[in-house]
Amino acid sequence: MRIGIDFDNTIAGYDALFASLAEERGLFQSAPTAKRELRDALRLRPEGELTWRRLQAEAYGGRMAGAELLDGVDRFIQSCRQAGVAVSIVSHKTQHANFASDGTDLRRAATAWMEEHGFFDAMGLHMNPDDVHFEDTRAAKVARIAALNCAWFIDDLEEVFAEPGFPKTARAVLYDPHATGNAAVEADATDALLRCRHWDEIGGHVLGGQH
Ligand SMILES: [Mg+2]
């Protein structure tokens, strides 16, 4: 069995980084601490979309080192290894940002961040760099997920699961740390999508049957 995982905002978290970048640039005195709130607030301003894209170019590029490893990702990947489950990272990430002036290689920034967090260390998560795939488009991303024959795919963006070509054989897990409601985990009516707020919940569902 192979499990596929998205990268940005599923493995690497940017909420605190976006807030600091926005404050450094004087965009807010005290920036919203959730990335989506920050984005929505900026988009209401003149040139807000452009400002947002420039912030993104920085966060995913030159300032990537300030991103955080989301809580529980490492435990999940280690549990997969122990259960003999293969893990692939499949990310929609272009090589360069459209709105960056410094020409930072976004894929290299992400790879350096993974190295820094021990993704490829024998004493760390012990992943193989060949199991990390960067794709130029969302269509190419779902084609990769299909080609890898992922039994599960975990992503923070619901649109990925709705993309034509997302394999019907892959179970969808939406990583949604800001989900509201009482249930920690809820499957929708069709059971097509599993919504989880925390990586430990994902582990319980995805690997629960493995033990
Ligand atoms: Mg993502």
Coordinates of C-alpha atoms and ligand atoms in Angstrom, one line a residue:
M1 CA 0.0 0.0 0.0
R2 CA 1.1 3.5 -0.8
I3 CA -0.1 6.8 0.8
G4 CA 0.3 10.1 -0.9
I5 CA 0.6 13.4 0.9
D6 CA 0.4 17.0 -0.3
F7 CA 3.2 19.3 0.9
D8 CA 2.3 22.9 1.4
N9 CA -0.1 23.5 4.3
T10 CA -0.4 19.7 4.8
I11 CA 3.2 18.9 5.9
A12 CA 4.7 22.4 6.0
G13 CA 2.6 25.0 7.9
Y14 CA 2.9 28.7 7.0
D15 CA 0.4 30.4 9.3
A16 CA 2.9 32.0 11.7
L17 CA 5.3 32.8 8.8
F18 CA 2.7 34.7 6.8
A19 CA 1.7 36.6 9.9
S20 CA 5.3 37.7 10.5
L21 CA 6.0 38.6 6.9
A22 CA 2.8 40.7 6.8
E23 CA 3.8 42.5 10.0
E24 CA 7.4 43.0 8.8
R25 CA 6.0 44.7 5.7
G26 CA 3.8 46.9 7.8
L27 CA 0.6 45.4 6.3
F28 CA -0.9 44.8 9.7
Q29 CA 0.1 45.8 13.2
S30 CA -1.2 42.5 14.4
A31 CA -1.8 40.1 11.5
P32 CA -4.4 37.3 11.5
T33 CA -2.8 34.1 12.6
A34 CA -4.6 31.9 10.2
K35 CA -3.3 32.1 6.6
R36 CA -6.8 32.1 5.0
E37 CA -8.0 35.0 7.2
L38 CA -4.9 36.9 6.3
R39 CA -5.4 36.3 2.6
D40 CA -9.1 37.3 2.7
A41 CA -8.2 40.5 4.6
L42 CA -5.6 41.4 2.1
R43 CA -7.8 40.7 -0.9
L44 CA -10.2 43.4 0.3
R45 CA -7.5 46.0 -0.2
P46 CA -6.5 47.7 -3.4
E47 CA -3.8 45.6 -5.1
G48 CA -4.5 43.0 -2.4
E49 CA -4.2 40.1 -4.7
L50 CA -0.8 41.2 -5.9
T51 CA 0.4 41.8 -2.3
W52 CA -0.8 38.3 -1.3
R53 CA 1.0 36.7 -4.2
R54 CA 4.2 38.5 -3.3
L55 CA 3.9 37.3 0.2
Q56 CA 3.4 33.8 -1.0
A57 CA 6.5 34.0 -3.2
E58 CA 8.5 34.9 -0.1
A59 CA 7.0 32.3 2.2
Y60 CA 7.4 29.5 -0.3
G61 CA 10.7 30.7 -1.5
G62 CA 13.4 32.8 0.3
R63 CA 11.7 32.6 3.7
M64 CA 10.7 28.9 3.5
A65 CA 13.0 28.1 6.5
G66 CA 10.5 29.9 8.7
A67 CA 7.7 27.3 7.9
E68 CA 6.9 24.8 10.6
L69 CA 6.6 21.1 10.5
L70 CA 2.9 20.5 11.3
D71 CA 2.3 18.6 14.5
G72 CA 2.1 14.9 14.1
V73 CA 3.3 14.6 10.4
D74 CA 6.6 13.0 11.6
R75 CA 4.8 10.5 13.8
F76 CA 2.5 9.6 11.0
I77 CA 5.3 9.0 8.5
Q78 CA 7.2 6.9 11.0
S79 CA 4.1 4.8 11.7
C80 CA 3.8 4.2 8.0
R81 CA 7.3 3.0 7.9
Q82 CA 6.7 0.6 10.8
A83 CA 3.6 -0.7 9.1
G84 CA 5.4 -1.3 5.8
V85 CA 3.3 1.4 4.1
A86 CA 5.1 3.4 1.4
V87 CA 4.8 7.2 1.5
S88 CA 5.0 9.6 -1.5
I89 CA 4.9 13.4 -1.3
V90 CA 3.1 14.9 -4.3
S91 CA 3.1 18.7 -4.5
H92 CA 1.7 21.2 -7.1
K93 CA 4.7 23.5 -7.0
T94 CA 6.2 25.4 -9.9
Q95 CA 9.9 25.8 -10.0
H96 CA 9.7 29.6 -9.8
A97 CA 7.1 32.0 -8.4
N98 CA 5.5 34.5 -10.9
F99 CA 5.7 37.3 -8.4
A100 CA 9.2 36.8 -7.0
S101 CA 11.9 39.2 -8.0
D102 CA 14.7 37.1 -6.6
G103 CA 14.3 34.1 -8.8
T104 CA 14.2 31.7 -5.9
D105 CA 13.8 28.0 -6.8
L106 CA 10.7 27.0 -4.9
R107 CA 11.3 23.3 -5.3
R108 CA 14.8 23.7 -4.0
A109 CA 13.5 25.7 -1.0
A110 CA 11.0 22.9 -0.2
T111 CA 13.7 20.2 -0.6
A112 CA 16.1 22.1 1.7
W113 CA 13.4 22.5 4.3
M114 CA 12.7 18.8 4.2
E115 CA 16.5 18.1 4.5
E116 CA 16.6 20.5 7.5
H117 CA 13.7 18.5 9.1
G118 CA 15.4 15.2 8.7
F119 CA 13.1 13.8 6.0
F120 CA 15.9 12.0 4.2
D121 CA 18.0 11.0 7.3
A122 CA 18.4 7.4 8.3
M123 CA 17.9 8.6 11.9
G124 CA 15.0 10.8 10.8
L125 CA 12.0 10.0 8.6
H126 CA 14.3 8.1 6.2
M127 CA 12.4 9.0 3.1
N128 CA 13.9 8.6 -0.4
P129 CA 14.2 11.9 -2.3
D130 CA 12.7 9.9 -5.3
D131 CA 9.5 9.7 -3.4
V132 CA 9.0 13.5 -3.6
H133 CA 7.3 14.7 -6.7
F134 CA 6.8 18.3 -7.7
E135 CA 4.3 19.0 -10.5
D136 CA 3.6 22.1 -12.5
T137 CA -0.2 21.9 -12.5
R138 CA -3.0 20.4 -10.5
A139 CA -3.9 18.1 -13.4
A140 CA -0.3 16.8 -13.4
K141 CA -0.5 16.3 -9.6
V142 CA -3.6 14.1 -9.8
A143 CA -2.1 12.2 -12.7
R144 CA 0.9 11.5 -10.5
I145 CA -1.3 10.3 -7.7
A146 CA -3.0 7.9 -10.1
A147 CA 0.3 6.7 -11.5
L148 CA 1.6 6.0 -8.0
N149 CA -1.6 4.0 -7.3
C150 CA -2.0 5.8 -3.9
A151 CA -4.6 4.0 -1.7
W152 CA -5.1 7.3 0.2
F153 CA -4.3 10.9 -0.5
I154 CA -4.0 13.5 2.2
D155 CA -4.4 17.2 1.2
D156 CA -5.5 20.5 2.7
L157 CA -7.3 21.6 -0.5
E158 CA -10.7 20.0 -1.3
E159 CA -10.3 21.1 -4.9
V160 CA -7.6 18.5 -5.5
F161 CA -10.0 15.7 -4.8
A162 CA -12.5 17.2 -7.2
E163 CA -10.0 17.6 -10.0
P164 CA -10.9 15.5 -13.0
G165 CA -8.4 12.6 -13.1
F166 CA -8.2 12.2 -9.3
P167 CA -8.2 8.4 -9.1
K168 CA -11.4 6.8 -7.9
T169 CA -9.4 4.1 -6.2
A170 CA -7.8 6.6 -3.8
R171 CA -9.5 7.5 -0.6
A172 CA -9.5 11.2 0.1
V173 CA -8.4 12.7 3.5
L174 CA -8.9 16.4 3.9
Y175 CA -6.4 17.9 6.4
D176 CA -8.5 20.7 7.9
P177 CA -7.0 22.0 11.1
H178 CA -9.4 25.0 11.2
A179 CA -12.5 22.9 10.8
T180 CA -15.3 23.8 13.1
G181 CA -17.8 21.5 14.7
N182 CA -17.7 19.1 17.6
A183 CA -16.8 15.9 15.9
A184 CA -13.0 15.6 15.7
V185 CA -13.4 13.5 12.6
E186 CA -16.4 13.4 10.3
A187 CA -17.0 11.5 7.1
D188 CA -19.4 13.2 4.7
A189 CA -22.6 11.5 3.7
T190 CA -21.1 9.7 0.8
D191 CA -18.0 8.6 2.8
A192 CA -16.0 9.9 -0.1
L193 CA -14.0 12.4 2.0
L194 CA -12.6 12.0 5.4
R195 CA -12.1 15.4 7.2
C196 CA -9.4 15.4 10.0
R197 CA -8.2 18.2 12.1
H198 CA -5.0 16.6 13.3
W199 CA -2.4 14.3 12.0
D200 CA -2.9 11.8 14.8
E201 CA -6.6 11.4 13.7
I202 CA -5.4 10.8 10.2
G203 CA -3.1 8.1 11.5
G204 CA -5.9 6.4 13.4
H205 CA -8.1 6.2 10.3
V206 CA -5.5 5.4 7.6
L207 CA -3.3 3.1 9.6
G208 CA -5.9 1.9 12.1
G209 CA -6.6 -1.3 10.1
Q210 CA -2.9 -2.0 9.7
H211 CA -2.2 -3.1 13.3
Ligands
MG1 MG -1.6 22.2 0.1

